[in-house]
Short mmCIF file of C-alpha atoms and ligand atoms in Angstrom, two decimals:
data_model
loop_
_atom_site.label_atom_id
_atom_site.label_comp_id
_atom_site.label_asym_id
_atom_site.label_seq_id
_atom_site.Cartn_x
_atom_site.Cartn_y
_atom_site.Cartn_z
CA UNK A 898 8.44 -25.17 -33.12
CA UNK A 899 10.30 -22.88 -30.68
CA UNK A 900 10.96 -24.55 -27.28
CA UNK A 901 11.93 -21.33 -25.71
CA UNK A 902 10.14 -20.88 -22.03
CA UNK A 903 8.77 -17.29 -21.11
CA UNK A 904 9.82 -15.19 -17.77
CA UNK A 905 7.12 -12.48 -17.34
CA UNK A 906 8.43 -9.70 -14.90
CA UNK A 907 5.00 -8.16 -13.88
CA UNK A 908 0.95 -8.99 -13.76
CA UNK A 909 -1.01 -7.45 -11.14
CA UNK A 910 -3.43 -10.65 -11.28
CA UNK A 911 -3.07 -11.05 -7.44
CA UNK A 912 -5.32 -8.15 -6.76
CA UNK A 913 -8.32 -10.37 -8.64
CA UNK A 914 -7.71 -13.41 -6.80
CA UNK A 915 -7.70 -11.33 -3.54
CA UNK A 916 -10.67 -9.52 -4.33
CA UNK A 917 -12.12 -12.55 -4.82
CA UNK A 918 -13.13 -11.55 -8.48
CA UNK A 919 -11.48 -14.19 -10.22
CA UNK A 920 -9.58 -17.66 -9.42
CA UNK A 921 -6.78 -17.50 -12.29
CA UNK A 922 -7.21 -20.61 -13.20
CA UNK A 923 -8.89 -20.58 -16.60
CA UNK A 924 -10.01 -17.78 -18.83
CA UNK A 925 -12.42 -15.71 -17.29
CA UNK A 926 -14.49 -12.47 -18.20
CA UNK A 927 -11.98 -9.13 -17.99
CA UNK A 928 -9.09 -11.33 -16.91
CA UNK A 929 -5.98 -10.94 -18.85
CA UNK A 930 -3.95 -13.46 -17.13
CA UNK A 931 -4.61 -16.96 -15.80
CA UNK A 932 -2.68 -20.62 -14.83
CA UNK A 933 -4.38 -22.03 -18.02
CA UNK A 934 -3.22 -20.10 -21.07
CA UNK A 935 0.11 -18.89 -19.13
CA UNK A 936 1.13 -22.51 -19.76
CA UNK A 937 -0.33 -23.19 -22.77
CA UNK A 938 1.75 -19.99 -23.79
CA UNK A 939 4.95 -21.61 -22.42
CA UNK A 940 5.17 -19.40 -19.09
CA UNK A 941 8.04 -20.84 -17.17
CA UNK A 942 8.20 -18.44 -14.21
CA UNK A 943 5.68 -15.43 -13.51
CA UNK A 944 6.29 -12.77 -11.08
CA UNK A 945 2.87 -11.83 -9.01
CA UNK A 946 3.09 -8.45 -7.77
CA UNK A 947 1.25 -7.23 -4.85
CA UNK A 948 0.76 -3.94 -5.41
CA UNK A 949 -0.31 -1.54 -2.96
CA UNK A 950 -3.33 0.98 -4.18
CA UNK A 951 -3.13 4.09 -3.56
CA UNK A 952 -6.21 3.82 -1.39
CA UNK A 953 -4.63 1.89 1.43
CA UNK A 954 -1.46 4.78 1.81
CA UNK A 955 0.02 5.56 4.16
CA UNK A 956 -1.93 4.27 6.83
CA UNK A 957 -3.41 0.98 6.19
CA UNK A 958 -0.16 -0.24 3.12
CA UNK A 959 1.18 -3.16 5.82
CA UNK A 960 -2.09 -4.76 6.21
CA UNK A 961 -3.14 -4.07 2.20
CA UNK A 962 0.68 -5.80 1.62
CA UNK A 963 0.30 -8.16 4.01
CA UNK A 964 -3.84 -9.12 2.81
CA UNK A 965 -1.92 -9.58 -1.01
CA UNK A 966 1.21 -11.60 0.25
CA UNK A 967 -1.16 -14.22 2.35
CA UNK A 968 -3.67 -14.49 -0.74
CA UNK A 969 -0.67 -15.02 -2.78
CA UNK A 970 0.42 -18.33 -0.55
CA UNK A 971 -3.11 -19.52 -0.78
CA UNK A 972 -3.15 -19.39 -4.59
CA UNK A 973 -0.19 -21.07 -4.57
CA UNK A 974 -1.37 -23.51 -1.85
CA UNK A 975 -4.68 -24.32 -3.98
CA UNK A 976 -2.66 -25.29 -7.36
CA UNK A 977 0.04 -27.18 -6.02
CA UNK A 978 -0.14 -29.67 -8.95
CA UNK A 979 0.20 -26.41 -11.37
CA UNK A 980 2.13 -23.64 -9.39
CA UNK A 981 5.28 -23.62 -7.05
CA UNK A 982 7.09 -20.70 -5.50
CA UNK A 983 10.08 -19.62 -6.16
CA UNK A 984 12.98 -18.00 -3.24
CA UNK A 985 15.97 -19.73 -3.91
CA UNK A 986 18.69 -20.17 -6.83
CA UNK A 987 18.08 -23.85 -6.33
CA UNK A 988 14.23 -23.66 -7.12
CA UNK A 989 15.23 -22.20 -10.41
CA UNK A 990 16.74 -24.91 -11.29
CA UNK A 991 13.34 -26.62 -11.59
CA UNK A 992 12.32 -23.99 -14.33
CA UNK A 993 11.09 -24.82 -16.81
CA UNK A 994 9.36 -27.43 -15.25
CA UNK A 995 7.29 -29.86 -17.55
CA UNK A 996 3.45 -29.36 -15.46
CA UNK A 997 3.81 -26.43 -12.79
CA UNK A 998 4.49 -22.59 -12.84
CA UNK A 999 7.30 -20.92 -11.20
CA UNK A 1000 5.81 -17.73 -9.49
CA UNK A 1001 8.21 -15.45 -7.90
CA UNK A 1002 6.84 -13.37 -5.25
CA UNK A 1003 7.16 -9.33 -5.95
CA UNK A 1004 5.58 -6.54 -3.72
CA UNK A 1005 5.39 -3.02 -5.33
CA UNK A 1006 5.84 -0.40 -3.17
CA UNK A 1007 8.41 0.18 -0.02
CA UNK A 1008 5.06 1.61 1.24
CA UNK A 1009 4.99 -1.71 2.97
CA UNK A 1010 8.32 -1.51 5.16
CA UNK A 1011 6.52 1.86 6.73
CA UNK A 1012 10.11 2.83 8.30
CA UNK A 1013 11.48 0.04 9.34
CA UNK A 1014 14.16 -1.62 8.05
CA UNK A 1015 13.12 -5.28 9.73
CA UNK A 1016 10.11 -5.30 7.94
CA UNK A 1017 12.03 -6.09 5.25
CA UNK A 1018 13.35 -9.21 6.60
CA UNK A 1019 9.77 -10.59 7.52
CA UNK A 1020 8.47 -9.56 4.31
CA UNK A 1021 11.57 -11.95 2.76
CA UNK A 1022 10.48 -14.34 5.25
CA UNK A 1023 7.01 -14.42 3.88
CA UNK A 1024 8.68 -15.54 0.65
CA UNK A 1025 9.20 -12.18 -1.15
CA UNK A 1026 12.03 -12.25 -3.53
CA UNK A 1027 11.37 -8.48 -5.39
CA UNK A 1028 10.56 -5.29 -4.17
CA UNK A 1029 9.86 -1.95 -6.67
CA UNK A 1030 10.97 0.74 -4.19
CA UNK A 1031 8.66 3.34 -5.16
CA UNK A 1032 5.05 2.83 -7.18
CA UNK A 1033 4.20 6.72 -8.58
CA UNK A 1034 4.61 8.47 -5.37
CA UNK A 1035 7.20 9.38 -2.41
CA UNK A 1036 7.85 7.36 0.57
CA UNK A 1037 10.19 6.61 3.07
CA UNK A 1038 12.29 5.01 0.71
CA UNK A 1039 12.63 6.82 -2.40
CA UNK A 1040 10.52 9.27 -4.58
CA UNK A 1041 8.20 7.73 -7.35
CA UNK A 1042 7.73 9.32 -10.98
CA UNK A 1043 4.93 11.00 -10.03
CA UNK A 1044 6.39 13.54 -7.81
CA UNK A 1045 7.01 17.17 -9.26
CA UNK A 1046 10.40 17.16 -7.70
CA UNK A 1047 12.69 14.72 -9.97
CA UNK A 1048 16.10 15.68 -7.76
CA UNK A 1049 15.31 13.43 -4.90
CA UNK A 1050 17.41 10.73 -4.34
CA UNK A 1051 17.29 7.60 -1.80
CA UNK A 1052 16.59 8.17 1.97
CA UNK A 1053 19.02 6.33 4.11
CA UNK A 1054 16.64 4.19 4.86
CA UNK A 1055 15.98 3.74 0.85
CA UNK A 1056 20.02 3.19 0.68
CA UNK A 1057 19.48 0.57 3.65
CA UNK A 1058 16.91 -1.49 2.06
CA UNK A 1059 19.33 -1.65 -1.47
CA UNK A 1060 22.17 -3.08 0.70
CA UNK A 1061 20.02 -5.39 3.04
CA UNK A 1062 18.15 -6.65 -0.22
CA UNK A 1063 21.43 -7.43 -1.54
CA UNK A 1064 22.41 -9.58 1.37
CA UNK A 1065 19.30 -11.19 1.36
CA UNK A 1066 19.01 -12.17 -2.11
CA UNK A 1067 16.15 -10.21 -3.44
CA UNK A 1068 15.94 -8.12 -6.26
CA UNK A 1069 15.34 -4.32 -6.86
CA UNK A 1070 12.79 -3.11 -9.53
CA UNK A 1071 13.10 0.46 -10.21
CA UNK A 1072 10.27 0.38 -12.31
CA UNK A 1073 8.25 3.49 -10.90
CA UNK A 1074 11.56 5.00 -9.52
CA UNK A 1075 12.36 8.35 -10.35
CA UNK A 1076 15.62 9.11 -12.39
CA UNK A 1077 17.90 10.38 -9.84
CA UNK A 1078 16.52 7.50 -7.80
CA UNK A 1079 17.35 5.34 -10.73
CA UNK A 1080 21.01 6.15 -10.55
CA UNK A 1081 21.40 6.56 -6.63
CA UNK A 1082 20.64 2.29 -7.03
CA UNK A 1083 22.92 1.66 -9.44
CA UNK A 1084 26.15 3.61 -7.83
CA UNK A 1085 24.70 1.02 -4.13
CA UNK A 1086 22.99 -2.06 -5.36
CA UNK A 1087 26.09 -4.99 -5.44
CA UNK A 1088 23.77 -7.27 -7.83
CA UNK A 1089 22.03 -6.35 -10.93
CA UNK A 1090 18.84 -4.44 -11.10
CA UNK A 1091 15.68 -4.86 -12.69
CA UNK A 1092 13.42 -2.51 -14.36
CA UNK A 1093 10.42 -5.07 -14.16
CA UNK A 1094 7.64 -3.32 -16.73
CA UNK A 1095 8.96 -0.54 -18.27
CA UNK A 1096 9.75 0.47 -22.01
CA UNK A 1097 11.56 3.28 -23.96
CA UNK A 1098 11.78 7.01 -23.59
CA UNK A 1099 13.21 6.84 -27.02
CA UNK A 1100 10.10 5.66 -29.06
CA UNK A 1101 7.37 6.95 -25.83
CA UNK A 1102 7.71 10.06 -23.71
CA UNK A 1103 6.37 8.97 -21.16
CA UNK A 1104 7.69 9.50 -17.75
CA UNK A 1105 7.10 5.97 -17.14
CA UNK A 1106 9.69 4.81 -19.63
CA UNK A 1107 13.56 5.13 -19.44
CA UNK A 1108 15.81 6.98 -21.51
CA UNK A 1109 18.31 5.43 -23.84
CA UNK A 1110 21.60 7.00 -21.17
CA UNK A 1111 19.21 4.52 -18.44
CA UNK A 1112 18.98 1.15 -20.47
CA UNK A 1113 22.64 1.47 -21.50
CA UNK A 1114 23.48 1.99 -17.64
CA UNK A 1115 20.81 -1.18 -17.00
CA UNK A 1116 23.08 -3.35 -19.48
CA UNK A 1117 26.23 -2.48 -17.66
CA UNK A 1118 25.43 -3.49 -14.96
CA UNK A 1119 23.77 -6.85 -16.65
CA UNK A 1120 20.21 -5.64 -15.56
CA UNK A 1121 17.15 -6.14 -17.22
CA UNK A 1122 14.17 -4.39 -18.71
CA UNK A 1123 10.83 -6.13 -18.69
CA UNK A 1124 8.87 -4.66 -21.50
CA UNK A 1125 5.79 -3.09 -20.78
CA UNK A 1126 2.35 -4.00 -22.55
CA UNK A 1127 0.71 -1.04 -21.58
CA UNK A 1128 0.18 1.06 -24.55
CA UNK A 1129 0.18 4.19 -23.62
CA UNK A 1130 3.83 3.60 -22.77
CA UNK A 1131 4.27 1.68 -26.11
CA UNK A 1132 2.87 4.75 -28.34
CA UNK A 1133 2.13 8.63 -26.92
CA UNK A 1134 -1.16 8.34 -29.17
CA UNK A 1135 -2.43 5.38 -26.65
CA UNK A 1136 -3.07 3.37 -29.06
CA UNK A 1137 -0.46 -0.08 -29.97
CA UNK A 1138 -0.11 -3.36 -31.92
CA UNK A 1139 2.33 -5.95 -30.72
CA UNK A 1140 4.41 -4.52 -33.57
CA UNK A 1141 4.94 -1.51 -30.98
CA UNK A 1142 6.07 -4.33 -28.45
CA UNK A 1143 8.42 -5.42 -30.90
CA UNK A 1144 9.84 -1.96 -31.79
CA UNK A 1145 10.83 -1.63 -28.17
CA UNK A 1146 12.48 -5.05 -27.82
CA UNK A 1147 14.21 -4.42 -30.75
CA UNK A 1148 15.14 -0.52 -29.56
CA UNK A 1149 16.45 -1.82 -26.14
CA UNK A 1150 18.62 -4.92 -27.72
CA UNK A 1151 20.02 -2.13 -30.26
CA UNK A 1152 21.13 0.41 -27.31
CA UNK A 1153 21.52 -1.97 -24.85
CA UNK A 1154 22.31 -5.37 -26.02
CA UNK A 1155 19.94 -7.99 -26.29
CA UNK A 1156 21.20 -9.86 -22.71
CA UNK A 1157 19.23 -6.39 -21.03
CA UNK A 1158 15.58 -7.26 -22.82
CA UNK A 1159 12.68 -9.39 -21.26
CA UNK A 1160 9.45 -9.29 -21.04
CA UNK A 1161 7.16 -7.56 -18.02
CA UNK A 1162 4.11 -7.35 -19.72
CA UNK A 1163 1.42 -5.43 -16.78
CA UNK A 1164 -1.19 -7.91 -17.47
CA UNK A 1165 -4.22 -7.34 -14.90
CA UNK A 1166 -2.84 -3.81 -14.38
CA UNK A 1167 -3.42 -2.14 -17.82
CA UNK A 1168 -6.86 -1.46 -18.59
CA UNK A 1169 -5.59 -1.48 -22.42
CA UNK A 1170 -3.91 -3.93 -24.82
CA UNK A 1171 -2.18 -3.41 -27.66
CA UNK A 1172 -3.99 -5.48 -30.71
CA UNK A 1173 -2.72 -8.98 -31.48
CA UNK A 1174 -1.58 -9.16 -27.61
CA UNK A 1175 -4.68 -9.08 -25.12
CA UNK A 1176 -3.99 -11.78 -22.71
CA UNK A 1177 -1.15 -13.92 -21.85
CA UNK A 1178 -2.08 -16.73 -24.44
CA UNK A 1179 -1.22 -14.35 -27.09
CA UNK A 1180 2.58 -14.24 -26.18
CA UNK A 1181 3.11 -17.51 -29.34
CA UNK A 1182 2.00 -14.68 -31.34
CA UNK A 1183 5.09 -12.46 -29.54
CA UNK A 1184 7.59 -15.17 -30.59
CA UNK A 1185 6.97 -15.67 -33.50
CA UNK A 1186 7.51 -11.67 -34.60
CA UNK A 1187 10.71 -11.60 -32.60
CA UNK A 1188 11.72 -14.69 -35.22
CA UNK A 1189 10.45 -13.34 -38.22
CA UNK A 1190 12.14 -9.76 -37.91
CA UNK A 1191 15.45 -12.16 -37.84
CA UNK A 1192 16.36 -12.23 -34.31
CA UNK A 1193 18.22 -15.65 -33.66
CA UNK A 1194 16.67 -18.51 -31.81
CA UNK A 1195 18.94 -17.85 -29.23
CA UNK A 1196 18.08 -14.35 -29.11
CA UNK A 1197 14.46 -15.49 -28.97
CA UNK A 1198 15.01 -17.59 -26.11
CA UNK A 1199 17.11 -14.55 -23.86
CA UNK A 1200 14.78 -12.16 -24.76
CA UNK A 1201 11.81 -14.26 -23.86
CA UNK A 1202 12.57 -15.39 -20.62
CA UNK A 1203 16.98 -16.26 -20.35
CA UNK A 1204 17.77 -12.76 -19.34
CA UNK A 1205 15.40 -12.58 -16.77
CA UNK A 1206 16.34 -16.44 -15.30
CA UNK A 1207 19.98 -15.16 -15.35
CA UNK A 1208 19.24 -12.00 -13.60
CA UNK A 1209 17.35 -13.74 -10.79
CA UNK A 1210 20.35 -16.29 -10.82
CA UNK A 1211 22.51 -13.51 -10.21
CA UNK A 1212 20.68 -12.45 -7.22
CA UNK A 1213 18.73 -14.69 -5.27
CA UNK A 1214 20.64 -16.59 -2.80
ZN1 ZN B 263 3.62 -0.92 -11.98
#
């Protein structure tokens, strides 16, 4: 029996409890991700994005980020027995904690900053600890993978954020960055970056994914990629096992070093699974491949969830 704990980077559950579709609390029709089998699966620390559709930009992302944030405190608020927040390096020392969840707080999208660099600070006042610059499009901050043009690089106000997140202890995902934008972080960002759900060019062309020169770069600067369920990023024919999840891991800890692999799996945000890993009680399932195909227990337990606890320890104040 493994004791390791599990860090996921990235579910999009939020949106569900928001909507007022589901209450995460137990296993539920169409729900990929819930308190229930997140412990059960040994799920130490989860981050909850709030992700801003593309149906509330420009005009309406503050109050969209703002609806997610609050709904995201009264989750919390509702399981206090099961779920705590995360802000501080001291809170992670409570992780794993024997009966409640560590959620960290992410928002994706600098859609919700508009243009100004204070909003920043309230949004870290309202207990956000990660921000993805960019989701697929541009904005004030930075250009997402989705634009044609892939030479843009950060805005100053982009560059701003980087160095004002660094002060303030909270981490940059360059997830849905694009490449130039990649690189424009890592020359300014002080702490180490994340890449929160994400997997490999190498074995997936997709633009979503980054290239070996990238995860080499991420592991340099002791950064971390949260691998990506999603399989149309796992496999360009759309269809994946968790076999393709563990072809990535294994890719990233070959080119990289295993200290740069953890887990992000997209849960609530991928409309697809790969087979043998359709919710998050499946991740036992996860663990034991990563033993069988002779990574170390150690290795297990980094890849699982270490690398992303040291990351966070690295950057949150
Ligand atoms: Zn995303």
């Amino acid at each position: 029996m493994m004791n390791s704990y599990i860090v996921d980077g990235h579910c999009d559950s939020l949106i569900d409890f928001v909507n007022n579709n589901r209450t995460l609390e137990e296993s539920s029709a169409g729900g990929q991700w819930d308190i229930e089998r997140a412990k059960r699966s040994g799920v130490a620390l989860q981050f909850l994005a709030a992700f801003i559709e593309t149906k509330y930009k420009p005009d309406r992302s503050l109050q969209r980020g703002l609806e997610l944030i609050e709904g995201a405190h009264r989750f919390i608020g509702s399981h206090l027995d099961q779920v705590f927040l995360i802000q501080t390096k001291r809170d992670l020392e409570q992780i794993p904690h024997p009966s409640r969840l560590g959620v960290l707080l992410s928002v994706e999208g600098g859609e919700i900053l508009g243009e100004d660099l204070f909003m920043l600070d309230i949004i870290f006042k309202l207990g956000v600890r990660a921000l993805g610059l960019t989701w697929n499009q541009r904005n004030a901050l930075a250009t997402g993978i989705g634009e044609a043009d892939v030479r843009q690089k950060l805005t100053h106000l982009g560059q701003d954020v980087v160095q004002r997140m660094n002060k303030l202890g909270m981490m940059v995902d360059v997830s849905h960055l694009n490449e130039t934008g990649f690189w424009h972080v890592l020359d300014i960002s002080k702490a180490p970056i994340a890449a929160t759900h994400s997997c490999a060019k190498a074995l997936c062309a997709h633009p979503r994914n980054l290239t070996d020169q990238q995860l080499r770069a991420l592991g340099r600067h002791k950064g971390v990629v949260g691998v990506n369920f999603y399989p149309r990023f796992l496999k360009e024919t759309g269809v994946a096992t968790r076999n393709d999840v563990v072809r990535h891991i294994c890719h990233i800890a070959e080119v990289a070093g295993v200290e740069t692999v953890g887990l992000g799996s997209d849960f609530d945000g991928i409309e697809e699974t790969p087979e043998g890993l359709g919710h998050v009680g499946d991740y036992n399932y996860l663990r034991d491949d990563l033993v069988k195909i002779g990574f170390s227990s150690q290795e297990v337990e980094q890849i699982m969830g270490r690398n992303f606890m040291r990351l966070l320890s690295n950057v949150l104040k």
